[in-house]
C-alpha positions as protocol buffer text, in pm:
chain_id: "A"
residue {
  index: 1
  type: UNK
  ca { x: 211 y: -1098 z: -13244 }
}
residue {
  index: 2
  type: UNK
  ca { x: 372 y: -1130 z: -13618 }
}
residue {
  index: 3
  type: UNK
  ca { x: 594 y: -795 z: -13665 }
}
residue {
  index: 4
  type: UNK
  ca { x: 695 y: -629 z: -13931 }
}
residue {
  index: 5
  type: UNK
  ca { x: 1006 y: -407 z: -13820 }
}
residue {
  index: 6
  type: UNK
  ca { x: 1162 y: -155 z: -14091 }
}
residue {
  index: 7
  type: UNK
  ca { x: 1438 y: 79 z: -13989 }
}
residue {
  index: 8
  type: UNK
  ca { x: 1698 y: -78 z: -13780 }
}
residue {
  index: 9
  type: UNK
  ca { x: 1908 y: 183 z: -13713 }
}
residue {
  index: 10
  type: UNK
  ca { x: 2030 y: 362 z: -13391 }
}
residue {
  index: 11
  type: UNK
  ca { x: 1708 y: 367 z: -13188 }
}
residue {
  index: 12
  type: UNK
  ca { x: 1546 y: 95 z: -13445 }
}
residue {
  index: 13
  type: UNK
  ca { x: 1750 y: -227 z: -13371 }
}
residue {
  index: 14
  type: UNK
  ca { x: 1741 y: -227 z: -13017 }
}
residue {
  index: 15
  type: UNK
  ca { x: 1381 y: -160 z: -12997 }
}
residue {
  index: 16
  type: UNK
  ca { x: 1288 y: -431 z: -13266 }
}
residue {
  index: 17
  type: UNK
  ca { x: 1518 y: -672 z: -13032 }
}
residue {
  index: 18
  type: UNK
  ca { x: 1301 y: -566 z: -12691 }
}
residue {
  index: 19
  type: UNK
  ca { x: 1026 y: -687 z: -12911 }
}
residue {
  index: 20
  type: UNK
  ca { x: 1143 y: -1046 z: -13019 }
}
residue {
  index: 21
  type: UNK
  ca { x: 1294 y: -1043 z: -12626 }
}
residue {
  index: 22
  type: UNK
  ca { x: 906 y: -1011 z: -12539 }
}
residue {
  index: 23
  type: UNK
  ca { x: 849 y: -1265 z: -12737 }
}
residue {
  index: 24
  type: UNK
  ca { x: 656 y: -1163 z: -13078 }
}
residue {
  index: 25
  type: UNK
  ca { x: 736 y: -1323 z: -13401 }
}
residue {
  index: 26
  type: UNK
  ca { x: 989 y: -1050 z: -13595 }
}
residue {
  index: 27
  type: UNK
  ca { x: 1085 y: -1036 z: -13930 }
}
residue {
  index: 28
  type: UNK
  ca { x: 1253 y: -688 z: -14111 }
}
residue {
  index: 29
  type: UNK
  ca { x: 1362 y: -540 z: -14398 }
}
residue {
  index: 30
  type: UNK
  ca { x: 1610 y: -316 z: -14483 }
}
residue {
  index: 31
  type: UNK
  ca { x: 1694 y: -85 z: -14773 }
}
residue {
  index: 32
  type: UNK
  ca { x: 2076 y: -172 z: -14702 }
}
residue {
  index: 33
  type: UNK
  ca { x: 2057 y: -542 z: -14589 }
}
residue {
  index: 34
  type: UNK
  ca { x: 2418 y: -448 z: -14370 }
}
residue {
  index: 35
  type: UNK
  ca { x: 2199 y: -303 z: -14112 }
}
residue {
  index: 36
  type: UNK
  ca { x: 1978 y: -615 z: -14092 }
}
residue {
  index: 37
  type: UNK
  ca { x: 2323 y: -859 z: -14036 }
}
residue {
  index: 38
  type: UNK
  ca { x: 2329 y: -875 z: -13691 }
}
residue {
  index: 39
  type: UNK
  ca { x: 1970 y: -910 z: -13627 }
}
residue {
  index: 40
  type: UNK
  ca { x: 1945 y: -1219 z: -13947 }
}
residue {
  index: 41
  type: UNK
  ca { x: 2270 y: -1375 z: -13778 }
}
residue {
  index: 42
  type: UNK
  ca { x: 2058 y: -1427 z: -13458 }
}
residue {
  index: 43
  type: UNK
  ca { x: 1809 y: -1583 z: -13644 }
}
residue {
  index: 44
  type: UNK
  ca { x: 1571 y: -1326 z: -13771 }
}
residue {
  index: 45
  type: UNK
  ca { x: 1423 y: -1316 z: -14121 }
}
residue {
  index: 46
  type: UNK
  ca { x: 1511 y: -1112 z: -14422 }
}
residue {
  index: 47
  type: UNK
  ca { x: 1253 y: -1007 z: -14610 }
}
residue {
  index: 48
  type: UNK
  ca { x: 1277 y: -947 z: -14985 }
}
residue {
  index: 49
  type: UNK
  ca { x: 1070 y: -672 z: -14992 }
}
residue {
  index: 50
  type: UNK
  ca { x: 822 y: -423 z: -14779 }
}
residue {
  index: 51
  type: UNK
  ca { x: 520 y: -581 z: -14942 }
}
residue {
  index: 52
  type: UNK
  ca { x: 659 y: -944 z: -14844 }
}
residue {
  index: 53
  type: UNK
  ca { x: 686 y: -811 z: -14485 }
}
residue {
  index: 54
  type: UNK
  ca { x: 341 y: -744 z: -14479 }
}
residue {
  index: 55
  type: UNK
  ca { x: 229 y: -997 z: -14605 }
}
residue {
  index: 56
  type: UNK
  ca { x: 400 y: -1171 z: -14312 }
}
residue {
  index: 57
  type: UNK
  ca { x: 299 y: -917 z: -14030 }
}
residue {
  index: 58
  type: UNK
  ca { x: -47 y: -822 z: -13814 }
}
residue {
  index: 59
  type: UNK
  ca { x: 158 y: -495 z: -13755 }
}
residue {
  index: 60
  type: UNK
  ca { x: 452 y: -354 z: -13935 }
}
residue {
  index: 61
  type: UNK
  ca { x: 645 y: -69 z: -13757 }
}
residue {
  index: 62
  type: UNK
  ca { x: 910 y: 177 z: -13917 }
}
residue {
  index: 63
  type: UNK
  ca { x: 1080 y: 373 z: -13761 }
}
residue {
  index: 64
  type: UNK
  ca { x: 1302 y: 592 z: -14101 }
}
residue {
  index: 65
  type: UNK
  ca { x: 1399 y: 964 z: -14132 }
}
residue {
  index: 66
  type: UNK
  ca { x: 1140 y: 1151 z: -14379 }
}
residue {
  index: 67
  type: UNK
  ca { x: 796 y: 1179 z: -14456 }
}
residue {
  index: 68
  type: UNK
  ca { x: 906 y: 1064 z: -14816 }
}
residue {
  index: 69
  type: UNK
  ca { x: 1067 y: 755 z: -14701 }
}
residue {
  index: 70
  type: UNK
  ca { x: 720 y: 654 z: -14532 }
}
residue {
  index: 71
  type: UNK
  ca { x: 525 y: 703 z: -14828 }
}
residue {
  index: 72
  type: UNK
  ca { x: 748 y: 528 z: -15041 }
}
residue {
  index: 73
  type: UNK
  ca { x: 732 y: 278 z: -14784 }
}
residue {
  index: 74
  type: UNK
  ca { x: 364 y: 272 z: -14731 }
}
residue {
  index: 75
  type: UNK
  ca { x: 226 y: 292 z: -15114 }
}
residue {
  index: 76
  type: UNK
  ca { x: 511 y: 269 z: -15348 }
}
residue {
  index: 77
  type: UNK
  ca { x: 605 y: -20 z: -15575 }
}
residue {
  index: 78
  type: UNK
  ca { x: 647 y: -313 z: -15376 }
}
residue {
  index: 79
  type: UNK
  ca { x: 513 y: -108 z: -15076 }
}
residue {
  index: 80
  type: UNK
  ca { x: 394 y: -236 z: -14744 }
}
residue {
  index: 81
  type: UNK
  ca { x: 5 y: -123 z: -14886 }
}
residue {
  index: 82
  type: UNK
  ca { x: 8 y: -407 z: -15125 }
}
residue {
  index: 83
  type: UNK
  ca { x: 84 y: -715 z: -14851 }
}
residue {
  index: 84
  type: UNK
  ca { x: -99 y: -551 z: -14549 }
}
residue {
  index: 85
  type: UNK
  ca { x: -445 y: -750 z: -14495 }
}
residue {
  index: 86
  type: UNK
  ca { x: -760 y: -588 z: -14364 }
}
residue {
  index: 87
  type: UNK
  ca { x: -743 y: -567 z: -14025 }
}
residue {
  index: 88
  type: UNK
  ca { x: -325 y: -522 z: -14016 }
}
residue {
  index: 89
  type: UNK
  ca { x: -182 y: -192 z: -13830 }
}
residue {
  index: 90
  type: UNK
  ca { x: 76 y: 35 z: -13946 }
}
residue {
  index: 91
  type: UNK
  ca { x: 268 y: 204 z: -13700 }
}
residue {
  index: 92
  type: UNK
  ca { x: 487 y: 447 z: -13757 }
}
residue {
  index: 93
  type: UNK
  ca { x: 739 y: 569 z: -13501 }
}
residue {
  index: 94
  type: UNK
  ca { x: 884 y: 815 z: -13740 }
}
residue {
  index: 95
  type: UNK
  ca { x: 917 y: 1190 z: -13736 }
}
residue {
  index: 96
  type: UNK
  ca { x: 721 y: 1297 z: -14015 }
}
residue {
  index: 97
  type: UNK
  ca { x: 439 y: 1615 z: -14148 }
}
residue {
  index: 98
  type: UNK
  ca { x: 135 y: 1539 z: -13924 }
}
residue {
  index: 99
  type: UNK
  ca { x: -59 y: 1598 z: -14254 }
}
residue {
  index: 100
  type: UNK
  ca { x: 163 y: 1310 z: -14418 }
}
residue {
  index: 101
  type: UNK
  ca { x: 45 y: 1082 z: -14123 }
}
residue {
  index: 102
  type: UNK
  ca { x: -347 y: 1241 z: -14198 }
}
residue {
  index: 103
  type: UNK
  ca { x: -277 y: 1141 z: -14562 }
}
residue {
  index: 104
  type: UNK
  ca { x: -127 y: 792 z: -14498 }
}
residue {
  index: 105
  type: UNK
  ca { x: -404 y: 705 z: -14233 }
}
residue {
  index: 106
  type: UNK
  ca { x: -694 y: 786 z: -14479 }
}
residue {
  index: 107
  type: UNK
  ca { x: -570 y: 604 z: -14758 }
}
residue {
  index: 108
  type: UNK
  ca { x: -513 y: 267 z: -14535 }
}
residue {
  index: 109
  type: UNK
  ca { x: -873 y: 326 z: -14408 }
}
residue {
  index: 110
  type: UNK
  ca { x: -992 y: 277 z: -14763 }
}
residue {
  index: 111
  type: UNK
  ca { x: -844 y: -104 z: -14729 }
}
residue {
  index: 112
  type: UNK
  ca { x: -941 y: -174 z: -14419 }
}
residue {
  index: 113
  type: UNK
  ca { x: -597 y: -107 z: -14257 }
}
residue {
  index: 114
  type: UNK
  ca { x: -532 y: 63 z: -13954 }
}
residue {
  index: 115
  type: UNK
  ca { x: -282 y: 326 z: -13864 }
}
residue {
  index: 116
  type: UNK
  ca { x: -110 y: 483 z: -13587 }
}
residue {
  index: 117
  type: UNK
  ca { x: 160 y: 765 z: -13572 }
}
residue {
  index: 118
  type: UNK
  ca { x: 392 y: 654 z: -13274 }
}
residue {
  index: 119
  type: UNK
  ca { x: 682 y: 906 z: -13235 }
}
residue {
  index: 120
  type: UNK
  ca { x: 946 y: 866 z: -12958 }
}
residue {
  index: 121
  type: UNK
  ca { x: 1148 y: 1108 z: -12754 }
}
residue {
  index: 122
  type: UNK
  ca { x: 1417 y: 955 z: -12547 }
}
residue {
  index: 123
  type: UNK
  ca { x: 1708 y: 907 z: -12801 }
}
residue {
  index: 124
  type: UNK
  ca { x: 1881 y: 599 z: -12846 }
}
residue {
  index: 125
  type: UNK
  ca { x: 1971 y: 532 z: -12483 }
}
residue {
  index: 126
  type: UNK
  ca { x: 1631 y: 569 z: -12443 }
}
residue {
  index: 127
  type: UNK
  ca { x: 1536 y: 294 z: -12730 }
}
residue {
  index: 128
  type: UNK
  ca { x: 1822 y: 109 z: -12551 }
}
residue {
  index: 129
  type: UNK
  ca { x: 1683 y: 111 z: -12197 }
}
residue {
  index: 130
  type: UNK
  ca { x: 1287 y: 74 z: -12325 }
}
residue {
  index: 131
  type: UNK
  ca { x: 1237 y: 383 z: -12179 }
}
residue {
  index: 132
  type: UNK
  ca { x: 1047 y: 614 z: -12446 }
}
residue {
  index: 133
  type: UNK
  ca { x: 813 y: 889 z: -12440 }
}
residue {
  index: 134
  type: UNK
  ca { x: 564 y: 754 z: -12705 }
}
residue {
  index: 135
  type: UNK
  ca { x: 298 y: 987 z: -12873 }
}
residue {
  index: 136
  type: UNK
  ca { x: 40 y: 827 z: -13035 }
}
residue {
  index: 137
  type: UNK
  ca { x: -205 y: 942 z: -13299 }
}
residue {
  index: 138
  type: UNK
  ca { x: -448 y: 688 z: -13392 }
}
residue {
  index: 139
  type: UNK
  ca { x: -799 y: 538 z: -13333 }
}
residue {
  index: 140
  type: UNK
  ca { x: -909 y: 430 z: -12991 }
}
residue {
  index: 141
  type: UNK
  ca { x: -971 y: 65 z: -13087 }
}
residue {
  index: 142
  type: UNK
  ca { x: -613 y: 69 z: -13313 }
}
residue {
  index: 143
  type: UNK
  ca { x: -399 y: 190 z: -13056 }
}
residue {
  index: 144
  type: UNK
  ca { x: -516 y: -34 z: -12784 }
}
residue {
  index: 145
  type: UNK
  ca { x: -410 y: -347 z: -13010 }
}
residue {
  index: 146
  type: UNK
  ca { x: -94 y: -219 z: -13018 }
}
residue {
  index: 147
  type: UNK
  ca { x: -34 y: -54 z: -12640 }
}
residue {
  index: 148
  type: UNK
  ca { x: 133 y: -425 z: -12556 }
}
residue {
  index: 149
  type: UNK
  ca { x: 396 y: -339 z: -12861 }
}
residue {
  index: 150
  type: UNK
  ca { x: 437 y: 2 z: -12693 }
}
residue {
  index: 151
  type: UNK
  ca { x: 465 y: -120 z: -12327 }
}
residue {
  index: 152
  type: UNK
  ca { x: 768 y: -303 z: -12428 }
}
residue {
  index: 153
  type: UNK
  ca { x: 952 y: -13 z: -12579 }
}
residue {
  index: 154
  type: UNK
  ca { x: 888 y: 273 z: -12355 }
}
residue {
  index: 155
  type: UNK
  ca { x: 755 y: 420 z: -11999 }
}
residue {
  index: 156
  type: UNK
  ca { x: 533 y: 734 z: -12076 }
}
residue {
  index: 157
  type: UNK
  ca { x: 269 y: 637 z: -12383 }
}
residue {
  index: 158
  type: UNK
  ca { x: 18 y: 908 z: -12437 }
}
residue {
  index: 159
  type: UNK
  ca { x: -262 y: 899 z: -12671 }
}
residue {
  index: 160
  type: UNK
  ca { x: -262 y: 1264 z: -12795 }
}
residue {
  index: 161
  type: UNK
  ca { x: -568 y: 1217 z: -13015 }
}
residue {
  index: 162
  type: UNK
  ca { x: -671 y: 1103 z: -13379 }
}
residue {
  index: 163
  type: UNK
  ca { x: -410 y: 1015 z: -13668 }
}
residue {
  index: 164
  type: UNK
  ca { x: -184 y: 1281 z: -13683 }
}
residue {
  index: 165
  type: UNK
  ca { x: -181 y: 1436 z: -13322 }
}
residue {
  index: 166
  type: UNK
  ca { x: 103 y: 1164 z: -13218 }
}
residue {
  index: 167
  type: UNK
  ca { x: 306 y: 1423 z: -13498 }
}
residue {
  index: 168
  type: UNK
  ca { x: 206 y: 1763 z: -13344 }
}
residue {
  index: 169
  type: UNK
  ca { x: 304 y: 1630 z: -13038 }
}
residue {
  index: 170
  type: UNK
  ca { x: 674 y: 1518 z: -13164 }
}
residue {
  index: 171
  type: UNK
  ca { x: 657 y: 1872 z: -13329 }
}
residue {
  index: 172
  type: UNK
  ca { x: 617 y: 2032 z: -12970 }
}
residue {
  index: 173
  type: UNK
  ca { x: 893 y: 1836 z: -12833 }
}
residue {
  index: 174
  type: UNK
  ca { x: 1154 y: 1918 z: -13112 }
}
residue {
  index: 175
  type: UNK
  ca { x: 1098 y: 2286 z: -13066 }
}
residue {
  index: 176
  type: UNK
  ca { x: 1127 y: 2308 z: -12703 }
}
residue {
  index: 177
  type: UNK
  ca { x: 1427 y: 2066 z: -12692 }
}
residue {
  index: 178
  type: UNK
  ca { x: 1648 y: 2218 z: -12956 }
}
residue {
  index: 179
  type: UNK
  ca { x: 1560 y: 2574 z: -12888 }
}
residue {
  index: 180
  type: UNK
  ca { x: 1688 y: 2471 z: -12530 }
}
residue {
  index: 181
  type: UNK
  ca { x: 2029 y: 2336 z: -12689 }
}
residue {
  index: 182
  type: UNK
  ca { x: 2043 y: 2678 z: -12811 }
}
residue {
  index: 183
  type: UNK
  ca { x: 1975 y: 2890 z: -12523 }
}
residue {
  index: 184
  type: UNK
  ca { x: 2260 y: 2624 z: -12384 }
}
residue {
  index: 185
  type: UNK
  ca { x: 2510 y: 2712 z: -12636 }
}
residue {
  index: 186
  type: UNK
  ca { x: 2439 y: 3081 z: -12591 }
}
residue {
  index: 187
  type: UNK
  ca { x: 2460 y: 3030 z: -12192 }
}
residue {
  index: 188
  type: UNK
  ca { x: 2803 y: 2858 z: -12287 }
}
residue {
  index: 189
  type: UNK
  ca { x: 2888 y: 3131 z: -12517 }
}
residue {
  index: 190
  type: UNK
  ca { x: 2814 y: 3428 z: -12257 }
}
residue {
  index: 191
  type: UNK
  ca { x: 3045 y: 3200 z: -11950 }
}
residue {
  index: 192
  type: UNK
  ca { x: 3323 y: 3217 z: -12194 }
}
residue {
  index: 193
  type: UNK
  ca { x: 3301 y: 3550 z: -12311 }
}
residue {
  index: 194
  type: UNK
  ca { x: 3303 y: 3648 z: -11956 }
}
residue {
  index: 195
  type: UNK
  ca { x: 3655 y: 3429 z: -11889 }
}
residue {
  index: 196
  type: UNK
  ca { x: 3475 y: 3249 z: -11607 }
}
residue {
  index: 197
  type: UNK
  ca { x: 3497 y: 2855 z: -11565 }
}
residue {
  index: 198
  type: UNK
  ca { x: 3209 y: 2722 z: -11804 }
}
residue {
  index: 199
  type: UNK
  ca { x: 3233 y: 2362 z: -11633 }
}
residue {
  index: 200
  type: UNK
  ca { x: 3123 y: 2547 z: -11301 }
}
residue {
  index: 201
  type: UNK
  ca { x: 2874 y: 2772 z: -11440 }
}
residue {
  index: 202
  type: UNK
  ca { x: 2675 y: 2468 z: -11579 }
}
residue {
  index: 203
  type: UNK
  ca { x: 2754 y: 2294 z: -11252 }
}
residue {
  index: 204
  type: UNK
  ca { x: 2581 y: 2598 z: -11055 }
}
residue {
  index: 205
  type: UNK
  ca { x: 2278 y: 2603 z: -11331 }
}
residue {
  index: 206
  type: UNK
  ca { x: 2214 y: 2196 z: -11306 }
}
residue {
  index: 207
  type: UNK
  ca { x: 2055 y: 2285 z: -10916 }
}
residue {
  index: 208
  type: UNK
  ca { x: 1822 y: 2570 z: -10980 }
}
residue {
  index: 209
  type: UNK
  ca { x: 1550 y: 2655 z: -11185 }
}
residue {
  index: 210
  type: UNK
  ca { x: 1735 y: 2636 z: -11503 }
}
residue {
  index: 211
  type: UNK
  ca { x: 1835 y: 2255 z: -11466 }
}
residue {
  index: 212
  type: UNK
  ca { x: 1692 y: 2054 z: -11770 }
}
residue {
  index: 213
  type: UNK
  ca { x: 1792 y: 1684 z: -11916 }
}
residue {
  index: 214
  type: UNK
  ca { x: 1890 y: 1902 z: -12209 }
}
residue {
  index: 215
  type: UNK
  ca { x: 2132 y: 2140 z: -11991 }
}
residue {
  index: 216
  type: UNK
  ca { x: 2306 y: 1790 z: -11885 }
}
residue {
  index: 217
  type: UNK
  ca { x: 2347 y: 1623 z: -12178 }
}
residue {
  index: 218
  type: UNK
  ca { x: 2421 y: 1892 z: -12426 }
}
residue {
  index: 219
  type: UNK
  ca { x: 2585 y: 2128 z: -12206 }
}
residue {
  index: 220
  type: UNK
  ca { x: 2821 y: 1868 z: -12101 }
}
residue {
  index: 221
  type: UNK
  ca { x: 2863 y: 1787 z: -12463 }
}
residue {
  index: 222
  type: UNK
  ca { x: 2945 y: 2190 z: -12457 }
}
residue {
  index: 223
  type: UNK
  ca { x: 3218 y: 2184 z: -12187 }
}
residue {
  index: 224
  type: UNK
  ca { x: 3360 y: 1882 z: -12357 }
}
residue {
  index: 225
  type: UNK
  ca { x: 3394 y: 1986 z: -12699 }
}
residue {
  index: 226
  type: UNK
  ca { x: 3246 y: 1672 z: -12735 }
}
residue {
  index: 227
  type: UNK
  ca { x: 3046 y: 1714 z: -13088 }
}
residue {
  index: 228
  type: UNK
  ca { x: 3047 y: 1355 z: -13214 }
}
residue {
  index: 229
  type: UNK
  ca { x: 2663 y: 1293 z: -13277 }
}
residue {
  index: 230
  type: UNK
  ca { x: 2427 y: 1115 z: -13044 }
}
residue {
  index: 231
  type: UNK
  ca { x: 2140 y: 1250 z: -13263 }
}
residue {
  index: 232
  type: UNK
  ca { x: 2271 y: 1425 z: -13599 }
}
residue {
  index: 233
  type: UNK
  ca { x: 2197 y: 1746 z: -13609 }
}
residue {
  index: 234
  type: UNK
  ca { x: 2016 y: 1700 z: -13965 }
}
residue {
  index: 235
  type: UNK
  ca { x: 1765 y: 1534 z: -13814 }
}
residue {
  index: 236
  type: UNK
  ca { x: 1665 y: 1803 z: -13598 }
}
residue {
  index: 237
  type: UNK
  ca { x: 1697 y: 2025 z: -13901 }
}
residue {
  index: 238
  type: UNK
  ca { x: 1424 y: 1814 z: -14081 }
}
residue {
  index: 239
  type: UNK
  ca { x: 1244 y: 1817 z: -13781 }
}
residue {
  index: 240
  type: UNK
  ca { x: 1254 y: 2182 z: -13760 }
}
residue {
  index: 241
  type: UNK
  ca { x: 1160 y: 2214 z: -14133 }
}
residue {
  index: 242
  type: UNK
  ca { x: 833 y: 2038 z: -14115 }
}
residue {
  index: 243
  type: UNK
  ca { x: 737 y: 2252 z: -13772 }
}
residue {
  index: 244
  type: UNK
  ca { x: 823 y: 2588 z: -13991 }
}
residue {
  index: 245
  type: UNK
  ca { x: 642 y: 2520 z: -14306 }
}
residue {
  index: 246
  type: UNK
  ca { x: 318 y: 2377 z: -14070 }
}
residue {
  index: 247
  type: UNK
  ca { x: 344 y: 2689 z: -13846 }
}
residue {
  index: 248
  type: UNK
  ca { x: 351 y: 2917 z: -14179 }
}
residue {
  index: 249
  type: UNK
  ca { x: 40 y: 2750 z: -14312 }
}
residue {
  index: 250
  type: UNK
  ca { x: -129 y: 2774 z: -13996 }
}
residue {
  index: 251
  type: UNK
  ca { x: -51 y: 3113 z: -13937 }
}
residue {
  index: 252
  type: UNK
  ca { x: 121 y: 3060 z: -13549 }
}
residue {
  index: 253
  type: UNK
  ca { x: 380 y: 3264 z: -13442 }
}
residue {
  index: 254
  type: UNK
  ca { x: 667 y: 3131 z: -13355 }
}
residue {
  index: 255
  type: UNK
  ca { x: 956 y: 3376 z: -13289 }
}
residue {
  index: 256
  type: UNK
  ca { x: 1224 y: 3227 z: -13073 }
}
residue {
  index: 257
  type: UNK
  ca { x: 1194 y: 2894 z: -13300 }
}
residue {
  index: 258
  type: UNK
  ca { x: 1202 y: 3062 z: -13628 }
}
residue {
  index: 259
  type: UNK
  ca { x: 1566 y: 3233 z: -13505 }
}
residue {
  index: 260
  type: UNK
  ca { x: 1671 y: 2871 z: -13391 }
}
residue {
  index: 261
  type: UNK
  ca { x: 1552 y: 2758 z: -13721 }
}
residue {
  index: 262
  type: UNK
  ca { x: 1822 y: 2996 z: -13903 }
}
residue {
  index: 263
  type: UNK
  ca { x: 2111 y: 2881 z: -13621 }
}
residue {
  index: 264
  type: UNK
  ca { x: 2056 y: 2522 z: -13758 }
}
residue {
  index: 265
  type: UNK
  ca { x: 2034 y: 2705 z: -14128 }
}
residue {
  index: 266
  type: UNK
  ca { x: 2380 y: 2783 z: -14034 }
}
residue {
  index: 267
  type: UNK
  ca { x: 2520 y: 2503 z: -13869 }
}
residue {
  index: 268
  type: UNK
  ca { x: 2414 y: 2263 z: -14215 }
}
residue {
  index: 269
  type: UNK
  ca { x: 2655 y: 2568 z: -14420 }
}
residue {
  index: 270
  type: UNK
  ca { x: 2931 y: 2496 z: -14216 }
}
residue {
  index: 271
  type: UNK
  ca { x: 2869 y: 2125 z: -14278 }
}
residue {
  index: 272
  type: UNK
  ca { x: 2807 y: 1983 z: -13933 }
}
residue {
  index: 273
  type: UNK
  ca { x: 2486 y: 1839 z: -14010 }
}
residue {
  index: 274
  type: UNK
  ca { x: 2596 y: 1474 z: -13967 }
}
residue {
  index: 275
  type: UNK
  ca { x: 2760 y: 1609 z: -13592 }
}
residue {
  index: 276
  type: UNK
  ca { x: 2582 y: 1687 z: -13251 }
}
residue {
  index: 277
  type: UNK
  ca { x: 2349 y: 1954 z: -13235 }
}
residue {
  index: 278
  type: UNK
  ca { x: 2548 y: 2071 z: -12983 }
}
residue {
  index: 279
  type: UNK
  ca { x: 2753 y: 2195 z: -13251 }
}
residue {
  index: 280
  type: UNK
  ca { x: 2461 y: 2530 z: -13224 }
}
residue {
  index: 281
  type: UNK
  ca { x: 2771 y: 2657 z: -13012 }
}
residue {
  index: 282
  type: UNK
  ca { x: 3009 y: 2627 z: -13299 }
}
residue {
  index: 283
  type: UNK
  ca { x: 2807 y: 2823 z: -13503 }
}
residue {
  index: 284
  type: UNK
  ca { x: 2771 y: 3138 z: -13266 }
}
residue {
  index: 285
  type: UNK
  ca { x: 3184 y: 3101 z: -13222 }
}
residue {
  index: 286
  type: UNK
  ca { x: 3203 y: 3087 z: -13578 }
}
């Protein structure tokens, strides 16, 4: 297939490279054409803007940080809207507002274009390995053009239901993994507090019932004092912004998120936002 590939950052580049491995004709564009130099050095072409990209694409996918960006991206001036043809996809593998994805997927409807929302859990090892939870919003006929893409880049690819659902679903994940870095950083906190060795007490924890992916990364990261970022921790804190404001529309409670909300409230004060989330355990030493 001809893609379109925006966003070549930490999980973007290697995926966009699993997808010209597999063979499909790539071309990107980048807001700061440094991130684009290794990938245009192999080979790959530069596009001058999102709307030439298109033009040159059956499916674009971005993968950027805010619902804004993807807008802009989608319908502003020079925007990917104004070189998609009918029958193109957008897929975006963003973490955005479900209702931005709602909004996005009507107004490419109106031309003819379709749209999936495609967020990943997994990280960047996991964009690295191809091994990514996908969650996909998006027409039935839509997303099965694009499942090949998706094979490529990950292991687990649910459809969660129409445009928009792929978001709820990345929503979900964000508040049960970073409320679990907290109760990690507070299990940390409590081992310390007690004088005990905190390396053993996470060793002990990793065998039972309490064992998580999360409790091995991040509580390593913990132990370590390790709190140069895998993930920043200002992406979690948008992430956790657009789950707050949808859950006080919607009227759900959410009580042990909203008091992780205000522990990554804190951490952005002190000015670790561009560290590890695993700085949470800064903030309750602070």
């Amino acid at each position: 297939m001809k893609i379109g590939f925006i966003g070549l950052g930490v999980m973007g580049e290697p995926m966009a490279r699993h997808l010209r491995a597999a063979g499909h004709d790539l071309v990107v564009w980048a807001r700061r054409p440094e991130s684009a130099a290794a990938l245009v050095a192999e080979g790959v072409p530069l596009c001058a803007t999102p709307a030439d990209l298109a033009a040159r694409s059956e499916v674009v996918i971005t993968i950027v940080t805010a619902s804004a960006d993807v807008e802009a991206l989608a319908f502003g001036p020079g925007g990917l809207a104004a070189g998609l043809a009918p029958g193109a996809i957008h897929v975006d593998m963003s973490t955005i507002a479900p209702a931005t994805a709602r909004s996005l997927a009507a107004r490419y409807a109106e031309r003819g274009i379709g749209w999936v929302d495609a967020p990943v859990s997994g990280g960047g090892q996991g964009a690295r390995d191809a091994t990514l939870a996908i969650m996909a919003g998006a027409e039935d006929d839509t997303l099965a053009r694009v499942r090949p893409l998706f094979e490529v880049l990950g292991k687990r690819i649910v459809h969660i239901g129409p445009p928009g659902a792929g978001q709820v679903a990345k929503a979900c994940n964000q508040m049960i993994m970073v409320s679990t870095i907290q109760a990690c950083a507070e299990a940390v906190s409590l081992a310390k507090a007690h004088g005990v060795d905190v390396a053993a007490v996470r060793q002990a924890l990793m065998g039972g019932s309490a064992g998580s992916r999360v409790l091995e990364v991040m509580g390593a990261k913990m132990v370590e004092r390790d709190f140069a970022a895998g993930v920043e921790a200002r992406l979690h804190h948008k992430d956790f912004a657009i789950l707050m404001e949808a859950a006080a529309r919607l009227g759900a409670p959410l009580p042990v998120a909203a008091q992780v909300w205000q522990q990554l409230n804190a951490l952005m004060s002190a000015g670790w936002g561009r560290d590890d989330t695993a700085s949470l355990l800064r903030v309750l030493e602070r």
